[in-house]
Coordinates of C-alpha atoms in Angstrom, one line a residue:
M28 CA 74.9 -14.6 -11.6
A29 CA 77.9 -15.5 -13.7
N30 CA 77.2 -17.2 -17.1
T31 CA 77.5 -20.8 -16.3
L32 CA 75.7 -22.1 -19.6
Q33 CA 78.5 -20.7 -22.0
G34 CA 79.8 -23.7 -23.9
K35 CA 77.3 -26.1 -22.4
R36 CA 75.7 -28.6 -24.6
I37 CA 71.9 -28.6 -24.2
V38 CA 69.3 -31.0 -25.6
V39 CA 66.0 -29.3 -25.7
G40 CA 63.1 -31.6 -25.9
I41 CA 59.6 -30.4 -27.1
C42 CA 56.4 -32.2 -26.7
G43 CA 53.1 -31.5 -28.4
G44 CA 51.3 -29.1 -26.3
I45 CA 50.2 -25.3 -26.8
A46 CA 52.8 -24.2 -24.7
A47 CA 55.5 -25.5 -27.3
Y48 CA 55.6 -21.7 -28.7
K49 CA 57.1 -20.5 -25.3
T50 CA 60.1 -22.9 -26.0
L51 CA 61.2 -20.6 -28.7
S52 CA 62.1 -17.9 -26.2
L53 CA 64.1 -20.5 -24.0
I54 CA 66.0 -21.4 -27.0
R55 CA 67.0 -17.8 -27.7
L56 CA 68.0 -17.2 -24.1
L57 CA 70.3 -20.4 -24.2
R58 CA 71.9 -19.2 -27.6
Q59 CA 72.2 -15.7 -26.1
A60 CA 74.1 -17.3 -23.1
Q61 CA 76.5 -19.0 -25.6
A62 CA 75.2 -22.5 -25.0
E63 CA 75.0 -25.0 -27.9
V64 CA 71.6 -26.2 -28.7
R65 CA 70.0 -29.2 -30.2
V66 CA 66.5 -29.5 -30.4
V67 CA 64.4 -32.6 -30.5
V68 CA 60.7 -32.7 -31.1
T69 CA 57.9 -35.3 -31.0
K70 CA 55.6 -35.9 -33.8
A71 CA 52.8 -34.0 -32.1
A72 CA 55.2 -31.0 -31.4
T73 CA 55.4 -30.2 -35.0
A74 CA 51.8 -29.4 -35.0
F75 CA 52.7 -26.5 -32.8
V76 CA 56.1 -25.2 -33.8
T77 CA 57.8 -25.7 -37.1
P78 CA 61.1 -27.3 -37.5
M79 CA 62.4 -24.4 -39.7
S80 CA 61.7 -21.9 -36.8
L81 CA 63.5 -24.2 -34.3
Q82 CA 66.6 -24.8 -36.8
A83 CA 67.0 -20.8 -37.2
L84 CA 66.7 -20.1 -33.6
S85 CA 69.2 -23.1 -32.5
G86 CA 71.5 -22.8 -35.4
N87 CA 71.4 -26.7 -35.9
A88 CA 69.1 -29.2 -37.8
V89 CA 66.3 -30.4 -35.7
A90 CA 65.9 -34.0 -34.9
E91 CA 62.5 -35.4 -35.4
S92 CA 62.7 -39.3 -36.3
L93 CA 64.3 -42.0 -34.1
L94 CA 65.3 -43.8 -37.3
D95 CA 66.5 -40.8 -39.5
P96 CA 69.2 -42.3 -42.0
Q97 CA 70.9 -38.9 -42.2
A98 CA 70.9 -38.4 -38.4
E99 CA 72.1 -42.0 -37.8
L100 CA 75.1 -41.3 -40.3
G101 CA 76.2 -38.3 -38.3
M102 CA 75.0 -37.9 -34.7
G103 CA 72.4 -40.6 -33.9
H104 CA 70.1 -40.9 -30.9
I105 CA 73.0 -42.6 -28.8
E106 CA 75.7 -40.0 -29.9
L107 CA 73.0 -37.3 -29.2
A108 CA 72.5 -38.7 -25.6
K109 CA 76.2 -38.9 -25.1
W110 CA 76.7 -35.3 -26.4
A111 CA 74.4 -33.6 -24.0
D112 CA 75.5 -31.8 -20.8
A113 CA 71.8 -31.5 -19.9
V114 CA 68.3 -32.5 -21.2
V115 CA 65.4 -30.1 -20.9
I116 CA 61.9 -31.1 -21.9
A117 CA 59.6 -28.0 -22.3
P118 CA 56.6 -28.6 -22.5
L119 CA 56.4 -32.3 -20.9
T120 CA 53.0 -33.5 -21.6
A121 CA 51.0 -36.0 -19.5
N122 CA 51.7 -38.6 -22.5
S123 CA 55.6 -38.0 -22.3
A124 CA 55.6 -38.1 -18.8
A125 CA 54.1 -41.4 -18.6
Q126 CA 56.3 -42.5 -21.4
L127 CA 59.4 -41.6 -19.4
A128 CA 58.2 -42.9 -16.1
Q129 CA 57.6 -46.3 -17.7
G130 CA 61.0 -46.3 -19.2
L131 CA 59.5 -46.6 -22.9
A132 CA 61.6 -45.7 -26.0
Q133 CA 58.9 -45.0 -28.4
D134 CA 60.4 -42.0 -30.0
L135 CA 63.7 -40.2 -30.4
L136 CA 63.2 -38.2 -27.1
S137 CA 62.3 -40.7 -24.8
T138 CA 65.2 -42.9 -26.5
I139 CA 67.8 -39.9 -25.5
C140 CA 66.5 -39.6 -21.9
L141 CA 67.0 -43.3 -21.3
A142 CA 70.4 -43.5 -23.1
T143 CA 71.8 -40.3 -21.4
T144 CA 73.6 -39.9 -18.2
A145 CA 73.1 -36.1 -18.3
P146 CA 70.8 -34.5 -15.8
L147 CA 67.1 -34.3 -16.9
F148 CA 64.8 -30.9 -16.4
I149 CA 61.3 -31.3 -17.0
A150 CA 58.7 -28.5 -17.4
P151 CA 55.1 -30.0 -17.2
A152 CA 52.5 -28.4 -19.3
M153 CA 48.9 -29.7 -19.5
N154 CA 45.3 -29.3 -18.6
Q155 CA 44.9 -28.6 -15.0
Q156 CA 42.6 -31.7 -14.4
M157 CA 45.1 -33.9 -16.4
F158 CA 47.7 -32.4 -14.0
K159 CA 46.0 -33.4 -10.8
H160 CA 45.1 -37.1 -12.0
P161 CA 46.8 -39.4 -9.6
A162 CA 48.6 -41.0 -12.6
T163 CA 50.2 -38.0 -13.6
Q164 CA 51.1 -37.1 -10.2
Q165 CA 52.7 -40.6 -9.6
N166 CA 54.6 -40.4 -12.9
L167 CA 56.0 -37.0 -12.3
A168 CA 56.9 -38.2 -8.7
L169 CA 58.7 -41.2 -9.9
L170 CA 60.8 -39.2 -12.4
R171 CA 61.7 -36.7 -9.6
T172 CA 62.9 -39.8 -7.4
R173 CA 65.2 -40.7 -10.3
G174 CA 66.9 -37.3 -10.3
A175 CA 64.8 -35.3 -12.8
V176 CA 64.3 -31.7 -11.8
Q177 CA 60.9 -30.7 -12.1
I178 CA 60.3 -27.0 -13.1
G179 CA 56.7 -25.7 -12.3
P180 CA 53.9 -26.0 -13.6
E181 CA 52.3 -22.6 -12.7
S182 CA 48.8 -21.9 -12.1
G183 CA 46.6 -19.5 -13.9
E184 CA 44.1 -19.3 -17.2
Q185 CA 44.8 -22.1 -19.7
A186 CA 44.3 -22.3 -23.4
C187 CA 41.3 -24.5 -23.1
G188 CA 39.6 -21.9 -20.7
D189 CA 40.1 -23.7 -17.7
V190 CA 41.9 -22.1 -14.5
G191 CA 44.4 -24.1 -12.4
F192 CA 47.8 -25.6 -12.0
G193 CA 49.3 -26.6 -15.4
R194 CA 50.6 -23.8 -17.2
M195 CA 54.3 -24.2 -18.5
A196 CA 56.8 -22.3 -16.3
E197 CA 58.1 -19.2 -18.1
P198 CA 61.1 -19.5 -20.3
E199 CA 63.0 -17.3 -18.0
T200 CA 62.4 -19.6 -15.0
I201 CA 63.7 -22.6 -16.9
F202 CA 66.7 -20.8 -18.1
A203 CA 67.6 -19.5 -14.6
T204 CA 67.0 -23.1 -13.4
L205 CA 69.5 -24.5 -16.1
Q206 CA 71.9 -21.8 -15.5
N207 CA 71.8 -22.3 -11.4
A208 CA 72.2 -26.1 -12.0
F209 CA 75.6 -25.6 -13.4
A210 CA 76.8 -23.2 -10.8
K211 CA 79.0 -24.9 -8.0
G212 CA 77.9 -25.8 -4.6
K213 CA 74.1 -26.7 -5.6
T214 CA 73.7 -28.6 -2.4
Y215 CA 69.7 -28.5 -2.5
A216 CA 69.3 -29.6 -6.1
G217 CA 66.0 -31.5 -6.5
L218 CA 64.5 -30.0 -3.4
R219 CA 61.2 -28.1 -3.7
V220 CA 60.6 -25.4 -1.5
L221 CA 57.4 -23.1 -1.0
I222 CA 57.8 -19.9 0.7
T223 CA 55.2 -17.3 1.9
A224 CA 56.5 -13.7 2.4
G225 CA 55.4 -10.2 3.1
A226 CA 52.1 -8.7 4.5
T227 CA 48.6 -9.5 3.6
K228 CA 46.2 -6.6 2.8
E229 CA 42.6 -7.0 4.2
P230 CA 40.4 -4.5 2.4
L231 CA 37.9 -2.0 4.0
D232 CA 36.7 -0.2 0.9
P233 CA 38.1 0.3 -2.6
V234 CA 41.1 2.7 -1.3
R235 CA 41.6 1.5 2.3
F236 CA 43.0 -1.9 3.8
L237 CA 44.5 -3.5 6.9
T238 CA 48.0 -4.5 6.9
N239 CA 51.3 -4.5 9.0
H240 CA 54.9 -3.6 8.7
S241 CA 56.3 -6.8 7.2
S242 CA 58.7 -5.9 4.2
G243 CA 59.2 -9.4 2.8
K244 CA 62.8 -9.0 3.2
M245 CA 63.3 -12.1 5.3
G246 CA 61.0 -14.3 3.0
F247 CA 62.8 -13.1 -0.1
A248 CA 66.4 -13.7 1.6
L249 CA 65.2 -17.2 2.4
A250 CA 64.1 -17.7 -1.5
K251 CA 67.4 -16.5 -2.7
A252 CA 69.5 -18.8 -0.1
F253 CA 67.5 -21.8 -1.2
A254 CA 67.7 -21.0 -5.0
D255 CA 71.3 -20.4 -4.8
A256 CA 71.8 -23.7 -3.5
G257 CA 70.0 -25.4 -6.3
A258 CA 66.5 -25.7 -5.0
A259 CA 63.4 -25.3 -6.8
V260 CA 61.6 -22.3 -5.1
T261 CA 58.1 -20.9 -5.4
V262 CA 57.2 -17.7 -3.4
V263 CA 53.8 -16.7 -2.7
A264 CA 54.1 -12.8 -2.0
G265 CA 51.9 -10.4 -0.3
S266 CA 52.5 -6.8 -0.2
V267 CA 56.4 -6.5 -0.7
Q268 CA 58.1 -2.9 -1.0
L269 CA 61.4 -4.3 -2.4
S270 CA 63.5 -3.4 -5.3
A271 CA 65.2 -6.9 -5.2
D272 CA 64.3 -8.6 -8.5
L273 CA 63.8 -12.6 -8.3
S274 CA 63.4 -12.8 -12.1
R275 CA 67.2 -13.9 -12.5
L276 CA 66.8 -16.6 -10.2
P277 CA 64.9 -19.9 -10.7
I278 CA 62.0 -18.9 -8.6
I279 CA 58.4 -18.7 -9.5
R280 CA 56.5 -15.8 -7.9
I281 CA 52.9 -15.7 -7.2
N282 CA 51.4 -12.5 -6.1
V283 CA 48.3 -12.2 -3.7
G284 CA 46.5 -9.5 -1.7
S285 CA 44.5 -10.7 1.3
A286 CA 44.8 -13.9 3.7
C287 CA 42.4 -15.8 1.8
E288 CA 44.1 -15.1 -1.4
M289 CA 47.4 -16.5 -0.1
L290 CA 45.7 -19.5 1.6
S291 CA 44.4 -20.6 -1.9
A292 CA 47.6 -20.1 -3.7
V293 CA 49.4 -22.3 -1.0
E294 CA 46.9 -24.9 -1.2
D295 CA 47.5 -25.0 -5.1
H296 CA 51.2 -25.4 -4.7
V297 CA 51.8 -27.1 -1.2
Q298 CA 51.1 -30.6 -2.4
H299 CA 54.3 -30.2 -5.0
C300 CA 56.8 -29.2 -2.5
D301 CA 59.0 -30.9 0.0
V302 CA 59.4 -28.1 2.4
F303 CA 57.0 -25.2 3.2
I304 CA 58.0 -22.0 5.0
S305 CA 55.4 -19.6 6.2
C306 CA 57.3 -16.3 6.4
A307 CA 54.6 -14.0 5.6
A308 CA 53.1 -11.6 8.2
V309 CA 49.3 -13.0 7.7
A310 CA 46.8 -10.7 9.1
D311 CA 44.9 -12.4 12.0
F312 CA 41.7 -10.6 11.2
R313 CA 39.8 -9.1 8.2
P314 CA 36.7 -6.8 7.9
E315 CA 33.5 -8.6 8.2
T316 CA 32.0 -6.5 5.2
V317 CA 33.9 -4.7 2.5
S318 CA 32.4 -1.6 1.4
S319 CA 32.0 -1.4 -2.6
Q320 CA 32.5 2.6 -2.1
K321 CA 34.8 4.7 -0.3
L322 CA 33.8 5.2 3.5
K323 CA 32.9 8.6 4.3
K324 CA 32.8 10.7 7.4
D325 CA 29.5 11.0 8.8
P326 CA 28.9 14.8 9.7
K327 CA 26.2 13.6 12.0
N328 CA 28.4 11.4 14.3
Q329 CA 29.4 13.8 16.8
T330 CA 31.7 11.2 18.6
E331 CA 34.1 11.0 15.6
T332 CA 34.5 7.3 16.0
M333 CA 33.9 4.3 13.7
T334 CA 33.0 0.8 14.6
L335 CA 34.6 -2.1 12.5
T336 CA 33.5 -5.7 12.7
L337 CA 36.5 -7.9 12.2
V338 CA 36.3 -11.9 11.6
K339 CA 39.1 -14.2 12.0
N340 CA 41.3 -15.1 8.8
P341 CA 42.3 -18.7 8.1
D342 CA 45.7 -19.8 9.9
I343 CA 47.6 -21.0 7.0
V344 CA 50.5 -22.5 8.7
A345 CA 48.1 -24.4 11.1
K346 CA 46.0 -25.8 8.0
I347 CA 49.3 -27.1 6.2
G348 CA 50.6 -28.4 9.7
Q349 CA 47.5 -30.5 10.0
M350 CA 47.7 -31.9 6.5
T351 CA 47.5 -35.8 6.7
E352 CA 48.4 -36.5 3.1
N353 CA 51.6 -35.4 1.1
R354 CA 52.3 -33.2 4.0
P355 CA 55.5 -31.1 3.7
F356 CA 58.2 -30.4 6.3
V357 CA 56.7 -27.3 7.9
V358 CA 58.4 -24.3 9.2
G359 CA 56.6 -21.3 10.8
F360 CA 57.6 -18.0 11.8
A361 CA 56.6 -16.2 15.3
A362 CA 56.9 -12.4 15.5
E363 CA 56.4 -11.5 19.1
T364 CA 56.7 -8.5 21.1
E365 CA 56.9 -10.6 24.6
N366 CA 57.8 -14.0 26.2
V367 CA 59.1 -14.7 22.5
A368 CA 60.3 -18.4 23.4
D369 CA 57.2 -19.5 25.2
Y370 CA 54.7 -18.3 22.6
A371 CA 56.9 -19.7 19.8
K372 CA 57.1 -23.1 21.5
G373 CA 53.2 -23.2 22.1
K374 CA 52.8 -22.5 18.5
L375 CA 55.1 -25.1 17.2
K376 CA 52.9 -27.7 19.2
S377 CA 49.3 -26.1 18.7
K378 CA 50.1 -25.6 14.9
N379 CA 51.6 -29.1 14.5
L380 CA 54.8 -27.5 13.2
D381 CA 58.1 -29.2 12.6
M382 CA 60.1 -26.1 13.1
I383 CA 59.6 -22.4 14.1
C384 CA 61.7 -19.4 13.7
A385 CA 61.0 -16.8 16.6
N386 CA 62.1 -13.4 16.5
D387 CA 61.4 -10.2 18.9
V388 CA 59.8 -7.3 17.0
S389 CA 59.4 -5.1 19.9
N390 CA 60.6 -1.6 19.7
G391 CA 60.8 -1.7 15.8
K392 CA 63.2 -4.7 15.6
G393 CA 62.9 -7.4 12.9
F394 CA 60.1 -5.7 10.6
N395 CA 61.2 -3.7 7.7
R396 CA 65.0 -3.8 8.8
D397 CA 68.1 -5.4 6.9
E398 CA 69.1 -7.4 10.1
N399 CA 67.1 -10.0 12.1
A400 CA 68.0 -12.5 15.1
I401 CA 66.2 -15.7 15.4
H402 CA 65.7 -18.1 18.1
L403 CA 65.0 -21.3 16.3
F404 CA 63.1 -24.6 17.8
W405 CA 62.5 -27.8 16.4
K406 CA 60.9 -31.2 17.1
T407 CA 63.1 -34.2 17.7
P408 CA 62.4 -37.8 18.7
Q409 CA 63.6 -36.9 22.3
G410 CA 61.4 -33.8 22.2
L411 CA 62.6 -30.3 21.6
D412 CA 65.9 -28.6 20.2
E413 CA 66.7 -25.1 19.7
T414 CA 69.5 -22.7 18.7
H415 CA 70.1 -19.0 18.6
Y416 CA 71.2 -16.9 15.5
P417 CA 72.3 -13.3 16.7
L418 CA 71.7 -10.1 14.9
T419 CA 72.9 -10.5 11.4
D420 CA 72.0 -9.3 7.9
K421 CA 68.9 -11.2 6.8
L422 CA 70.7 -12.9 3.5
T423 CA 73.3 -14.3 5.8
L424 CA 70.8 -15.3 8.3
A425 CA 68.6 -17.0 5.7
Q426 CA 71.7 -18.9 4.4
Y427 CA 72.2 -20.4 7.9
L428 CA 68.4 -21.1 8.4
A429 CA 68.4 -22.6 5.1
E430 CA 71.2 -25.1 6.0
K431 CA 69.5 -26.0 9.3
I432 CA 66.2 -26.3 7.8
V433 CA 67.6 -29.0 5.4
Q434 CA 69.5 -30.7 7.9
V435 CA 66.6 -31.4 10.0
Y436 CA 64.1 -32.0 7.2
K437 CA 66.6 -35.1 6.2
T438 CA 66.5 -36.5 9.5
C439 CA 62.6 -36.8 9.5

């Protein structure tokens, strides 16, 4: 991607959280991209990062106080708000999110956010239970309705020892989101998309597993198509044998193995997305038991056969389709070898999907290829509509699909 941040004036706001140390790397990335950076810290933030370090990295004095006499002589809080091409707050704490949602101007950072017309980017970071609290969710939702672009958070182990959703997005992800926002044609800005991609692996023993031929190319192409157009994208990736690197795009990637792991990751993130696209090839069954040791051939077994008992895996897209609260727009994929259209329409209804992308994978088509063809079906107030995309490269196809998905989503 071209350097879209050169010469851009970025206000970086830092709130009081342990993730503040990661913002040092974000400032370094912005400076390397030749952006001008002004740092504004809350009082609590200075307990985690020092103004001296921030000044050294940004090349400018750090603003701390709303009524600093020296600051008011030069670039005061109103001038700083007018100066900015973008304001990014990383980390954004639960307390600061509440202040912004209520329109309070209790410190320099919240005052700048009220006074600026520049786009606001927020990277929440807090304890997982604080993040899940309805008050925090309402505050963040209110900020998004006002145009704020939310980046993350991610799930994982936290400084307090908890494990869950609340880790600040990585500096590279925040940087890529900012860079992407200044590119032209960002028609999906503010849209949050969750995509599953690749194959799941169902272990038999420590060295063997059941899987399928999915490469993840279609899911990754969709992620790129949405991210290139300004959407905030999270990818839950199973087994993906690709050299493509999504790190230069504003995409959060979560790696999983089995279908159950994929379901858990999707459930962690789906309440915070607008569109869910189930593109992964999820195994329908898994071994009932997984051996702790490598399975050996039995020399006494003269028939040279082995019997495996398989149990059903959870149907991820059906579970999301049946959600009753905070349900996203749900898009499924149907890879079939016969009666493609009939099976796809049946799944659209039985799984309560909004749209389904059907493709014929018989005779080696679709899986692990650079091209694909899609027969698309979606619900309308009048019943069912459809269109067909002929064989083309997967990135071009993904761009067509993304456009149609957004078009139908906006009419719902």
